[in-house]
Amino acid sequence: MTTSQIDTLASVEAFLARTHASFIDGQQRQPRTGAHQDLFNPATNRVISRVQQADAHQVELIVQSAQQAFKSGIWSGLAPAQRERILLRFADLVEAHGEELAQLETLNQGKSIHLARAVEVGASLNYMRYMAGWATKIEGQTLDVSIPVPAGARFNAYTRREAAGVIAGIVPWNFPLMIALWKVMPALACGNTIIIKPADETPLTALRLAELAIEAGVPAGVFNVLIGKGSEAGAALVAHPKVNKVSFTGSTAVGKQVGVAALHNMTRFTLELGGKNPMLVLADADIDKAVAGAIGGGLLNQGQVCAAASRLYVHASRHKDFVEALTAQVSALKIGAGMDPDAQINALVSRKQQDSVLRYLDIARREGAQFTTGGGKPDLPGYFVQPTVLSNLQQHMTSVQEEIFGPVLSVLPFDDVEQALDMLNDSRYGLTASIWSNDLGRVMDLIPRIEAGTVWVNNHVPVDPNLPFGGYKQSGIGREFGRAAIEGFTETKSVCITY
């Protein structure tokens, strides 16, 4: 255990001291009847700030604000280069306030300050600048057509991509700042307006981003933030007939509800959902690198990552060495608060999530799993769970089939590659997977046979703004990043001119 803490910035303290509310039409607005909600530091279980939850009137108000801003053309009517410049200024302001945003994220979500700095802020800056550039590169096609009538007529046919309109972006609690920007930046680059609905537990960085967007020159009403319970405010937003597209990231169970609600109005939607992601370690793999990959890919953000490696399939000839090395390194990880720069495992986001992970560990015990390390919670006041390695498992066990979303790694042996493929694909999820091997021919044969939206080789978890991301099966519908994101936030219009 470690106890050192970095100093909290004065600007962070001042922001936390405020009582926050939904960001509508360029400013935070107090609801008429909304209830207060306390926000907690996951490492201490202490209240750090408060928000006022939106009432039904505010849900209507925020959609009207976004719709009016879209119809007015104050954003979509700008020249693409103007939108690009404003979005680049937005990125510059995020960079200038990077430490402030990182500390807010750590204090509200619980993650390591190193992760908040490098990923939530650092990786997001790359994404912001990449997506800002798309504002000037949206394109259609010219098409040859073979229309037979009227006789002798000539045709000019082409397509154009147009902004979809009002976007509802539903953001989870595991990477609140980064995933909010995954939705905001492509939506705004395309000329849309957007309403971000952050998770109940982690609304602070979305609110600060909205303030910085206004400072950068994004017009009022273009970027709004709805604060409230997902089951109430979020559900009302998704079901609103004036919302044109829903972009949801979260659990598969809630994603299904979002999809059904959106279909009532034929609202377009993209769902990036859960995963139970396998890591395949072949006999020739470098075990030291594979173990490091399992820790980095499986315990990042305490395993609260949809793409996390959580099912580790290791060739039987290497299984014992792998488990021993993994157990030794995991058991040595230091547990502590996210603001402790020496801590390697931090608190989960909430007591609810802590209880959920501990329930899964109890189920693993009842089903006969062997705990080679971890398995409980440390003697700390926050929402901590010890990083855990499970062995002596069967494919049907809960810890192999269910997304635990915590610091739990399940290791299973396999005898041959065909058996391994059957085990890898034996899941209702299909978000990501990784292969660990130096046999390029075998790796290239395996990649097409793995049912996953992303397959990494000799690494696990990195994403890039230009690389489409999304899942097979119940891991989602649609793709984010790159051209796929632009296509997801636009409508295609076909034009046919007779002359």
PDB file of N, CA and C in Angstrom, residues 16-17 27 47 75 95 133 150 191 209 217 228 234 239 243 257 260 295 321 355 370-371 442 453 499:
ATOM      1  N   LEU A  16     -14.797  21.792  -8.039  1.00  0.00           N
ATOM      2  CA  LEU A  16     -15.499  20.822  -7.206  1.00  0.00           C
ATOM      3  C   LEU A  16     -16.424  21.505  -6.205  1.00  0.00           C
ATOM      4  N   ALA A  17     -16.061  22.718  -5.776  1.00  0.00           N
ATOM      5  CA  ALA A  17     -16.863  23.417  -4.768  1.00  0.00           C
ATOM      6  C   ALA A  17     -18.199  23.897  -5.310  1.00  0.00           C
ATOM      7  N   GLN A  27     -24.518  27.505 -21.074  1.00  0.00           N
ATOM      8  CA  GLN A  27     -24.270  27.722 -19.648  1.00  0.00           C
ATOM      9  C   GLN A  27     -24.960  26.644 -18.817  1.00  0.00           C
ATOM     10  N   VAL A  47     -17.669  12.639  -0.210  1.00  0.00           N
ATOM     11  CA  VAL A  47     -18.312  13.521  -1.179  1.00  0.00           C
ATOM     12  C   VAL A  47     -17.321  14.585  -1.632  1.00  0.00           C
ATOM     13  N   TRP A  75     -23.706  26.623 -36.752  1.00  0.00           N
ATOM     14  CA  TRP A  75     -22.568  25.700 -36.769  1.00  0.00           C
ATOM     15  C   TRP A  75     -22.492  24.971 -38.112  1.00  0.00           C
ATOM     16  N   GLU A  95      -5.666  20.911 -24.018  1.00  0.00           N
ATOM     17  CA  GLU A  95      -4.259  20.699 -23.691  1.00  0.00           C
ATOM     18  C   GLU A  95      -3.794  21.666 -22.608  1.00  0.00           C
ATOM     19  N   GLY A 133      -9.706  17.618 -38.321  1.00  0.00           N
ATOM     20  CA  GLY A 133      -9.306  17.623 -39.718  1.00  0.00           C
ATOM     21  C   GLY A 133     -10.344  17.058 -40.660  1.00  0.00           C
ATOM     22  N   PRO A 150     -36.297   9.282 -69.715  1.00  0.00           N
ATOM     23  CA  PRO A 150     -36.797   9.351 -71.102  1.00  0.00           C
ATOM     24  C   PRO A 150     -35.692   9.111 -72.116  1.00  0.00           C
ATOM     25  N   GLY A 191     -20.856  18.880 -38.542  1.00  0.00           N
ATOM     26  CA  GLY A 191     -21.829  19.966 -38.534  1.00  0.00           C
ATOM     27  C   GLY A 191     -23.057  19.725 -37.683  1.00  0.00           C
ATOM     28  N   LEU A 209     -15.543  20.232 -20.216  1.00  0.00           N
ATOM     29  CA  LEU A 209     -15.330  20.259 -21.660  1.00  0.00           C
ATOM     30  C   LEU A 209     -16.296  21.216 -22.341  1.00  0.00           C
ATOM     31  N   GLY A 217     -15.024  28.920 -29.053  1.00  0.00           N
ATOM     32  CA  GLY A 217     -15.823  29.503 -30.120  1.00  0.00           C
ATOM     33  C   GLY A 217     -16.940  28.636 -30.639  1.00  0.00           C
ATOM     34  N   GLY A 228     -28.337  13.776 -15.159  1.00  0.00           N
ATOM     35  CA  GLY A 228     -29.497  13.103 -14.591  1.00  0.00           C
ATOM     36  C   GLY A 228     -29.338  11.607 -14.664  1.00  0.00           C
ATOM     37  N   GLY A 234     -31.745  10.036 -19.208  1.00  0.00           N
ATOM     38  CA  GLY A 234     -31.150   9.373 -20.367  1.00  0.00           C
ATOM     39  C   GLY A 234     -32.189   8.694 -21.226  1.00  0.00           C
ATOM     40  N   ALA A 239     -35.433   8.561 -26.293  1.00  0.00           N
ATOM     41  CA  ALA A 239     -36.763   8.381 -26.875  1.00  0.00           C
ATOM     42  C   ALA A 239     -37.328   9.654 -27.497  1.00  0.00           C
ATOM     43  N   VAL A 243     -34.478  13.873 -31.574  1.00  0.00           N
ATOM     44  CA  VAL A 243     -33.099  13.390 -31.614  1.00  0.00           C
ATOM     45  C   VAL A 243     -32.933  12.564 -32.884  1.00  0.00           C
ATOM     46  N   GLN A 257     -31.671  -1.870 -24.537  1.00  0.00           N
ATOM     47  CA  GLN A 257     -32.797  -1.000 -24.212  1.00  0.00           C
ATOM     48  C   GLN A 257     -32.745   0.287 -25.032  1.00  0.00           C
ATOM     49  N   VAL A 260     -33.858  -0.467 -28.667  1.00  0.00           N
ATOM     50  CA  VAL A 260     -35.314  -0.647 -28.777  1.00  0.00           C
ATOM     51  C   VAL A 260     -36.024   0.699 -28.684  1.00  0.00           C
ATOM     52  N   ILE A 295      -1.229  -8.086 -18.103  1.00  0.00           N
ATOM     53  CA  ILE A 295      -1.391  -7.102 -17.027  1.00  0.00           C
ATOM     54  C   ILE A 295      -1.798  -5.752 -17.596  1.00  0.00           C
ATOM     55  N   ASP A 321       4.108 -22.051 -16.440  1.00  0.00           N
ATOM     56  CA  ASP A 321       5.046 -20.922 -16.365  1.00  0.00           C
ATOM     57  C   ASP A 321       4.307 -19.592 -16.455  1.00  0.00           C
ATOM     58  N   ASP A 355     -19.134  -4.024  -5.271  1.00  0.00           N
ATOM     59  CA  ASP A 355     -19.994  -5.140  -4.846  1.00  0.00           C
ATOM     60  C   ASP A 355     -20.213  -6.126  -5.987  1.00  0.00           C
ATOM     61  N   GLN A 370      -9.550 -21.722  -8.760  1.00  0.00           N
ATOM     62  CA  GLN A 370      -8.394 -21.546  -7.882  1.00  0.00           C
ATOM     63  C   GLN A 370      -7.941 -20.089  -7.946  1.00  0.00           C
ATOM     64  N   PHE A 371      -7.819 -19.462  -6.782  1.00  0.00           N
ATOM     65  CA  PHE A 371      -7.336 -18.090  -6.697  1.00  0.00           C
ATOM     66  C   PHE A 371      -5.827 -18.144  -6.450  1.00  0.00           C
ATOM     67  N   ARG A 442       1.027 -18.655 -39.016  1.00  0.00           N
ATOM     68  CA  ARG A 442      -0.086 -19.155 -38.199  1.00  0.00           C
ATOM     69  C   ARG A 442      -0.981 -17.996 -37.743  1.00  0.00           C
ATOM     70  N   GLY A 453     -14.255  -7.680 -33.437  1.00  0.00           N
ATOM     71  CA  GLY A 453     -14.136  -6.488 -34.248  1.00  0.00           C
ATOM     72  C   GLY A 453     -12.718  -5.979 -34.376  1.00  0.00           C
ATOM     73  N   TYR A 499     -30.670  16.239 -67.758  1.00  0.00           N
ATOM     74  CA  TYR A 499     -30.411  17.425 -68.577  1.00  0.00           C
ATOM     75  C   TYR A 499     -30.344  17.049 -70.050  1.00  0.00           C
TER      76      TYR A 499
END
